[in-house]
Amino acid sequence: MQHPVAIRTAERLRTIREQWGALLAAVETPPASTAWPPVETRAFLNTGADEGALLVEDRAPLTLRQHPAPANLDALDVALFVEQQVFDLADTLAAAVQHAAVDDVRRWTFPDPGAPDARTATGSRVHGLHWAAVYVEGRVLDEDTEPEQLGDTLVAAPFSPLPEWALHEAARVARACEQRVARIVAADSIPDTRTLPTPCPSCGGALVVRAAPAEPPIVTCRTGAACGADTGRDSRGRRVWEWPACLPLLLATGTPDQSTPRAA
């Protein structure tokens, strides 16, 4: 049975990967000031639209990529922070548990500052944030830690199980990165508590979004225990959508049903 910390850390890493394209788009999007959800945020996260669909094929590291002058320096700072943290974490975990052969595609290659060109010098970092996050997730979940059959020969596992200290280091990094990504792609205009312009999809009650300074946003239905939405509850019995499940609600359009909002 996998450690609960490993499961939660893997979830955070997947969230970072899934929202990475939105974060990069935010770098070129001026931050909104008052409206929620921000008009700009709606535009660059509307990946289902026929026009302007978000493309994330270019996954090279930000430090190697040609890009326009940033319109949102906060988003750029977060993107650089996340990228560096995940890259460094991959280096740390590889040093601790990696035994894969040099030609194994699962292997993480360390940077080589003495290499003849910049892309080679970055090692596996040249493949970008997505690959680094996938690699870290595999180590966190102890994937490929059993001996493998190579023809008629049983060879050693390419990776050892992750020691507890390394798991908790991965958890710390993933949590810090997820929080920073969330504050850019979903909570850049939530100073405290706000009622969303769309009602609860289950009961029609008012939805309230909250975002603490060091936490991702959460959405709560004010109907209370009577709401039957298919999601978790808080300590007061209210239906709650945590990050990243709350993102569709934050980006939805609509007008609250003024006849149905109920006090918590």
mmCIF file of C-alpha atoms in Angstrom:
data_model
loop_
_atom_site.group_PDB
_atom_site.id
_atom_site.type_symbol
_atom_site.label_atom_id
_atom_site.label_comp_id
_atom_site.label_asym_id
_atom_site.label_seq_id
_atom_site.Cartn_x
_atom_site.Cartn_y
_atom_site.Cartn_z
ATOM 1 C CA MET A 1 0.000 0.000 0.000
ATOM 2 C CA GLN A 2 1.380 3.375 -1.016
ATOM 3 C CA HIS A 3 2.146 6.008 1.589
ATOM 4 C CA PRO A 4 -0.579 8.722 1.809
ATOM 5 C CA VAL A 5 2.139 11.368 1.475
ATOM 6 C CA ALA A 6 3.274 9.758 -1.791
ATOM 7 C CA ILE A 7 -0.269 9.723 -3.175
ATOM 8 C CA ARG A 8 -0.911 13.364 -2.287
ATOM 9 C CA THR A 9 2.472 14.434 -3.634
ATOM 10 C CA ALA A 10 1.796 12.665 -6.937
ATOM 11 C CA GLU A 11 -1.548 14.479 -7.151
ATOM 12 C CA ARG A 12 0.169 17.815 -6.604
ATOM 13 C CA LEU A 13 2.725 17.038 -9.314
ATOM 14 C CA ARG A 14 -0.036 16.156 -11.769
ATOM 15 C CA THR A 15 -1.807 19.416 -10.959
ATOM 16 C CA ILE A 16 1.396 21.351 -11.637
ATOM 17 C CA ARG A 17 1.788 19.612 -15.004
ATOM 18 C CA GLU A 18 -1.847 20.168 -15.954
ATOM 19 C CA GLN A 19 -1.729 23.873 -15.097
ATOM 20 C CA TRP A 20 1.762 24.533 -16.479
ATOM 21 C CA GLY A 21 0.469 25.665 -19.868
ATOM 22 C CA ALA A 22 -1.944 28.084 -18.195
ATOM 23 C CA LEU A 23 0.868 29.485 -16.089
ATOM 24 C CA LEU A 24 3.037 30.082 -19.152
ATOM 25 C CA ALA A 25 0.112 31.808 -20.867
ATOM 26 C CA ALA A 26 -0.318 33.997 -17.787
ATOM 27 C CA VAL A 27 3.262 35.235 -18.200
ATOM 28 C CA GLU A 28 2.122 37.027 -21.356
ATOM 29 C CA THR A 29 -1.222 38.164 -19.905
ATOM 30 C CA PRO A 30 -1.554 41.415 -17.926
ATOM 31 C CA PRO A 31 -2.897 40.654 -14.444
ATOM 32 C CA ALA A 32 -6.484 41.644 -13.734
ATOM 33 C CA SER A 33 -7.180 44.095 -10.925
ATOM 34 C CA THR A 34 -10.697 43.693 -9.520
ATOM 35 C CA ALA A 35 -13.078 41.439 -11.449
ATOM 36 C CA TRP A 36 -13.430 37.794 -10.573
ATOM 37 C CA PRO A 37 -12.941 35.600 -12.462
ATOM 38 C CA PRO A 38 -10.441 37.769 -14.344
ATOM 39 C CA VAL A 39 -11.364 38.260 -17.996
ATOM 40 C CA GLU A 40 -7.771 37.532 -18.979
ATOM 41 C CA THR A 41 -7.743 34.350 -16.926
ATOM 42 C CA ARG A 42 -10.914 33.126 -18.646
ATOM 43 C CA ALA A 43 -9.325 33.741 -22.020
ATOM 44 C CA PHE A 44 -6.084 31.857 -21.540
ATOM 45 C CA LEU A 45 -7.643 28.962 -19.646
ATOM 46 C CA ASN A 46 -10.500 28.409 -22.077
ATOM 47 C CA THR A 47 -8.803 25.417 -23.651
ATOM 48 C CA GLY A 48 -12.068 23.990 -24.980
ATOM 49 C CA ALA A 49 -12.697 26.869 -27.366
ATOM 50 C CA ASP A 50 -12.420 26.357 -31.103
ATOM 51 C CA GLU A 51 -10.158 29.383 -31.399
ATOM 52 C CA GLY A 52 -7.205 30.247 -29.244
ATOM 53 C CA ALA A 53 -6.758 26.746 -27.858
ATOM 54 C CA LEU A 54 -3.817 26.527 -25.511
ATOM 55 C CA LEU A 55 -0.811 24.842 -27.072
ATOM 56 C CA VAL A 56 1.898 23.475 -24.794
ATOM 57 C CA GLU A 57 4.050 21.539 -27.248
ATOM 58 C CA ASP A 58 7.012 23.809 -26.515
ATOM 59 C CA ARG A 59 8.168 22.372 -23.213
ATOM 60 C CA ALA A 60 11.792 23.496 -23.227
ATOM 61 C CA PRO A 61 12.990 25.150 -20.018
ATOM 62 C CA LEU A 62 12.189 28.842 -19.688
ATOM 63 C CA THR A 63 15.884 29.617 -19.399
ATOM 64 C CA LEU A 64 16.481 28.176 -22.898
ATOM 65 C CA ARG A 65 13.329 29.421 -24.596
ATOM 66 C CA GLN A 66 12.845 32.538 -26.673
ATOM 67 C CA HIS A 67 9.716 34.333 -25.484
ATOM 68 C CA PRO A 68 8.269 37.862 -25.584
ATOM 69 C CA ALA A 69 8.785 40.341 -22.766
ATOM 70 C CA PRO A 70 6.574 39.207 -19.875
ATOM 71 C CA ALA A 71 3.341 41.108 -19.206
ATOM 72 C CA ASN A 72 2.937 39.502 -15.775
ATOM 73 C CA LEU A 73 6.163 39.449 -13.789
ATOM 74 C CA ASP A 74 4.527 37.635 -10.877
ATOM 75 C CA ALA A 75 3.593 34.777 -13.202
ATOM 76 C CA LEU A 76 7.112 34.691 -14.630
ATOM 77 C CA ASP A 77 8.615 34.578 -11.140
ATOM 78 C CA VAL A 78 6.347 31.662 -10.215
ATOM 79 C CA ALA A 79 7.141 29.784 -13.431
ATOM 80 C CA LEU A 80 10.891 30.165 -12.898
ATOM 81 C CA PHE A 81 10.567 29.172 -9.239
ATOM 82 C CA VAL A 82 8.526 26.047 -10.020
ATOM 83 C CA GLU A 83 10.783 24.989 -12.861
ATOM 84 C CA GLN A 84 13.949 25.359 -10.782
ATOM 85 C CA GLN A 85 12.452 23.615 -7.748
ATOM 86 C CA VAL A 86 11.216 20.603 -9.721
ATOM 87 C CA PHE A 87 14.482 20.317 -11.682
ATOM 88 C CA ASP A 88 16.533 20.423 -8.489
ATOM 89 C CA LEU A 89 14.230 17.879 -6.863
ATOM 90 C CA ALA A 90 14.688 15.512 -9.819
ATOM 91 C CA ASP A 91 18.474 15.846 -9.388
ATOM 92 C CA THR A 92 18.167 15.036 -5.687
ATOM 93 C CA LEU A 93 15.952 11.977 -6.164
ATOM 94 C CA ALA A 94 18.072 10.654 -9.017
ATOM 95 C CA ALA A 95 21.195 10.891 -6.870
ATOM 96 C CA ALA A 96 19.420 8.971 -4.111
ATOM 97 C CA VAL A 97 17.734 6.103 -5.957
ATOM 98 C CA GLN A 98 18.662 5.950 -9.669
ATOM 99 C CA HIS A 99 20.526 2.910 -11.062
ATOM 100 C CA ALA A 100 19.176 2.976 -14.625
ATOM 101 C CA ALA A 101 21.593 2.363 -17.477
ATOM 102 C CA VAL A 102 22.878 5.334 -19.433
ATOM 103 C CA ASP A 103 20.745 4.402 -22.458
ATOM 104 C CA ASP A 104 17.568 3.821 -20.394
ATOM 105 C CA VAL A 105 14.910 6.333 -21.495
ATOM 106 C CA ARG A 106 13.645 6.467 -17.914
ATOM 107 C CA ARG A 107 16.970 7.778 -16.664
ATOM 108 C CA TRP A 108 17.326 11.338 -15.396
ATOM 109 C CA THR A 109 20.534 12.919 -16.722
ATOM 110 C CA PHE A 110 22.277 15.485 -14.557
ATOM 111 C CA PRO A 111 23.383 18.873 -15.945
ATOM 112 C CA ASP A 112 26.903 18.986 -17.355
ATOM 113 C CA PRO A 113 28.227 22.565 -17.299
ATOM 114 C CA GLY A 114 31.269 21.481 -19.306
ATOM 115 C CA ALA A 115 29.239 20.246 -22.281
ATOM 116 C CA PRO A 116 29.890 21.976 -25.631
ATOM 117 C CA ASP A 117 26.407 23.455 -26.082
ATOM 118 C CA ALA A 118 23.732 24.872 -23.765
ATOM 119 C CA ARG A 119 21.063 22.263 -24.466
ATOM 120 C CA THR A 120 23.412 19.335 -23.769
ATOM 121 C CA ALA A 121 24.714 21.072 -20.666
ATOM 122 C CA THR A 122 21.251 21.061 -19.102
ATOM 123 C CA GLY A 123 20.918 17.250 -19.140
ATOM 124 C CA SER A 124 17.338 16.016 -18.803
ATOM 125 C CA ARG A 125 16.218 19.543 -17.985
ATOM 126 C CA VAL A 126 16.236 20.170 -21.727
ATOM 127 C CA HIS A 127 12.957 18.210 -21.920
ATOM 128 C CA GLY A 128 11.177 20.764 -19.758
ATOM 129 C CA LEU A 129 8.968 20.858 -16.682
ATOM 130 C CA HIS A 130 6.549 18.146 -17.847
ATOM 131 C CA TRP A 131 9.201 15.456 -18.093
ATOM 132 C CA ALA A 132 10.808 16.477 -14.809
ATOM 133 C CA ALA A 133 7.457 16.292 -12.990
ATOM 134 C CA VAL A 134 6.697 12.879 -14.511
ATOM 135 C CA TYR A 135 10.116 11.625 -13.439
ATOM 136 C CA VAL A 136 9.650 12.863 -9.879
ATOM 137 C CA GLU A 137 6.158 11.366 -9.725
ATOM 138 C CA GLY A 138 7.557 7.985 -10.721
ATOM 139 C CA ARG A 139 10.134 8.110 -7.939
ATOM 140 C CA VAL A 140 7.541 9.230 -5.390
ATOM 141 C CA LEU A 141 5.291 6.300 -6.323
ATOM 142 C CA ASP A 142 8.241 3.862 -6.306
ATOM 143 C CA GLU A 143 7.738 2.866 -9.932
ATOM 144 C CA ASP A 144 10.272 0.535 -11.604
ATOM 145 C CA THR A 145 11.780 -0.618 -8.318
ATOM 146 C CA GLU A 146 11.623 -4.370 -9.023
ATOM 147 C CA PRO A 147 14.271 -6.445 -10.902
ATOM 148 C CA GLU A 148 13.490 -6.672 -14.609
ATOM 149 C CA GLN A 149 13.798 -9.439 -17.177
ATOM 150 C CA LEU A 150 16.140 -8.593 -20.049
ATOM 151 C CA GLY A 151 16.030 -11.520 -22.444
ATOM 152 C CA ASP A 152 17.123 -14.520 -20.377
ATOM 153 C CA THR A 153 18.769 -12.355 -17.752
ATOM 154 C CA LEU A 154 17.274 -10.880 -14.611
ATOM 155 C CA VAL A 155 18.770 -7.405 -14.153
ATOM 156 C CA ALA A 156 18.687 -5.055 -11.197
ATOM 157 C CA ALA A 157 15.852 -2.568 -10.835
ATOM 158 C CA PRO A 158 16.537 0.827 -12.455
ATOM 159 C CA PHE A 159 15.478 2.598 -9.256
ATOM 160 C CA SER A 160 15.441 1.902 -5.531
ATOM 161 C CA PRO A 161 12.393 2.700 -3.374
ATOM 162 C CA LEU A 162 12.455 6.281 -2.228
ATOM 163 C CA PRO A 163 13.707 6.739 1.355
ATOM 164 C CA GLU A 164 11.415 8.582 3.744
ATOM 165 C CA TRP A 165 13.549 11.723 3.893
ATOM 166 C CA ALA A 166 13.418 12.040 0.116
ATOM 167 C CA LEU A 167 9.655 11.466 0.036
ATOM 168 C CA HIS A 168 9.089 14.280 2.497
ATOM 169 C CA GLU A 169 11.418 16.557 0.547
ATOM 170 C CA ALA A 170 9.399 15.812 -2.592
ATOM 171 C CA ALA A 171 6.178 16.520 -0.672
ATOM 172 C CA ARG A 172 7.531 19.864 0.538
ATOM 173 C CA VAL A 173 8.580 20.967 -2.941
ATOM 174 C CA ALA A 174 5.373 19.803 -4.625
ATOM 175 C CA ARG A 175 3.213 21.594 -2.070
ATOM 176 C CA ALA A 176 5.131 24.870 -2.383
ATOM 177 C CA CYS A 177 5.007 24.745 -6.181
ATOM 178 C CA GLU A 178 1.311 23.869 -6.348
ATOM 179 C CA GLN A 179 0.430 26.749 -4.030
ATOM 180 C CA ARG A 180 2.302 29.253 -6.161
ATOM 181 C CA VAL A 181 0.775 27.979 -9.395
ATOM 182 C CA ALA A 182 -2.716 28.116 -7.877
ATOM 183 C CA ARG A 183 -2.317 31.735 -6.802
ATOM 184 C CA ILE A 184 -1.508 32.739 -10.393
ATOM 185 C CA VAL A 185 -3.912 30.665 -12.493
ATOM 186 C CA ALA A 186 -6.926 30.797 -10.187
ATOM 187 C CA ALA A 187 -6.520 33.153 -7.272
ATOM 188 C CA ASP A 188 -4.741 36.235 -8.557
ATOM 189 C CA SER A 189 -7.818 38.372 -7.887
ATOM 190 C CA ILE A 190 -9.193 36.878 -4.664
ATOM 191 C CA PRO A 191 -8.012 39.087 -1.798
ATOM 192 C CA ASP A 192 -10.200 37.308 0.771
ATOM 193 C CA THR A 193 -13.708 35.910 0.133
ATOM 194 C CA ARG A 194 -15.916 36.395 -2.913
ATOM 195 C CA THR A 195 -19.262 35.132 -4.242
ATOM 196 C CA LEU A 196 -18.940 33.597 -7.694
ATOM 197 C CA PRO A 197 -21.198 34.730 -10.559
ATOM 198 C CA THR A 198 -22.394 31.173 -11.156
ATOM 199 C CA PRO A 199 -24.578 29.119 -8.775
ATOM 200 C CA CYS A 200 -23.934 25.671 -7.341
ATOM 201 C CA PRO A 201 -24.335 23.083 -10.131
ATOM 202 C CA SER A 202 -26.269 20.812 -7.764
ATOM 203 C CA CYS A 203 -28.650 22.961 -5.689
ATOM 204 C CA GLY A 204 -28.411 26.432 -7.239
ATOM 205 C CA GLY A 205 -27.106 27.974 -4.029
ATOM 206 C CA ALA A 206 -24.468 30.689 -3.844
ATOM 207 C CA LEU A 207 -20.839 29.622 -4.246
ATOM 208 C CA VAL A 208 -18.139 31.389 -2.253
ATOM 209 C CA VAL A 209 -14.428 31.232 -3.121
ATOM 210 C CA ARG A 210 -11.737 31.726 -0.504
ATOM 211 C CA ALA A 211 -7.973 31.911 -0.982
ATOM 212 C CA ALA A 212 -5.632 32.297 1.971
ATOM 213 C CA PRO A 213 -2.241 33.893 1.218
ATOM 214 C CA ALA A 214 -0.372 30.567 1.432
ATOM 215 C CA GLU A 215 -3.054 28.163 0.196
ATOM 216 C CA PRO A 216 -4.793 27.342 -3.114
ATOM 217 C CA PRO A 217 -8.413 28.530 -3.457
ATOM 218 C CA ILE A 218 -11.432 26.498 -2.357
ATOM 219 C CA VAL A 219 -15.096 26.929 -3.289
ATOM 220 C CA THR A 220 -17.912 26.378 -0.773
ATOM 221 C CA CYS A 221 -21.674 26.069 -1.358
ATOM 222 C CA ARG A 222 -23.556 28.253 1.133
ATOM 223 C CA THR A 223 -26.642 26.041 1.029
ATOM 224 C CA GLY A 224 -25.111 23.922 3.756
ATOM 225 C CA ALA A 225 -25.752 20.266 4.542
ATOM 226 C CA ALA A 226 -28.837 20.150 2.288
ATOM 227 C CA CYS A 227 -26.716 20.480 -0.865
ATOM 228 C CA GLY A 228 -26.246 17.156 -2.631
ATOM 229 C CA ALA A 229 -23.241 18.033 -4.781
ATOM 230 C CA ASP A 230 -20.875 15.155 -5.523
ATOM 231 C CA THR A 231 -17.890 16.499 -3.615
ATOM 232 C CA GLY A 232 -16.471 16.589 -0.103
ATOM 233 C CA ARG A 233 -17.778 18.433 2.952
ATOM 234 C CA ASP A 234 -16.099 20.783 5.392
ATOM 235 C CA SER A 235 -16.330 20.623 9.182
ATOM 236 C CA ARG A 236 -19.725 22.381 9.058
ATOM 237 C CA GLY A 237 -21.193 19.934 6.567
ATOM 238 C CA ARG A 238 -21.062 22.284 3.595
ATOM 239 C CA ARG A 239 -20.079 21.015 0.163
ATOM 240 C CA VAL A 240 -16.525 22.058 -0.726
ATOM 241 C CA TRP A 241 -14.519 21.926 -3.962
ATOM 242 C CA GLU A 242 -10.810 22.009 -3.219
ATOM 243 C CA TRP A 243 -8.006 22.818 -5.664
ATOM 244 C CA PRO A 244 -7.857 21.814 -8.495
ATOM 245 C CA ALA A 245 -11.447 20.463 -8.591
ATOM 246 C CA CYS A 246 -12.722 24.009 -8.034
ATOM 247 C CA LEU A 247 -11.108 25.390 -11.207
ATOM 248 C CA PRO A 248 -14.098 24.718 -13.537
ATOM 249 C CA LEU A 249 -16.359 26.577 -11.095
ATOM 250 C CA LEU A 250 -13.964 29.534 -10.946
ATOM 251 C CA LEU A 251 -13.957 29.807 -14.727
ATOM 252 C CA ALA A 252 -17.661 29.118 -15.331
ATOM 253 C CA THR A 253 -19.909 31.898 -16.575
ATOM 254 C CA GLY A 254 -23.399 32.513 -15.304
ATOM 255 C CA THR A 255 -25.598 34.536 -13.021
ATOM 256 C CA PRO A 256 -26.359 33.423 -9.470
ATOM 257 C CA ASP A 257 -29.953 32.460 -8.829
ATOM 258 C CA GLN A 258 -30.977 35.257 -6.481
ATOM 259 C CA SER A 259 -33.961 33.265 -5.203
ATOM 260 C CA THR A 260 -31.972 30.349 -3.893
ATOM 261 C CA PRO A 261 -28.881 31.528 -2.014
ATOM 262 C CA ARG A 262 -28.998 30.257 1.541
ATOM 263 C CA ALA A 263 -27.008 31.181 4.570
ATOM 264 C CA ALA A 264 -24.466 28.674 5.805
#
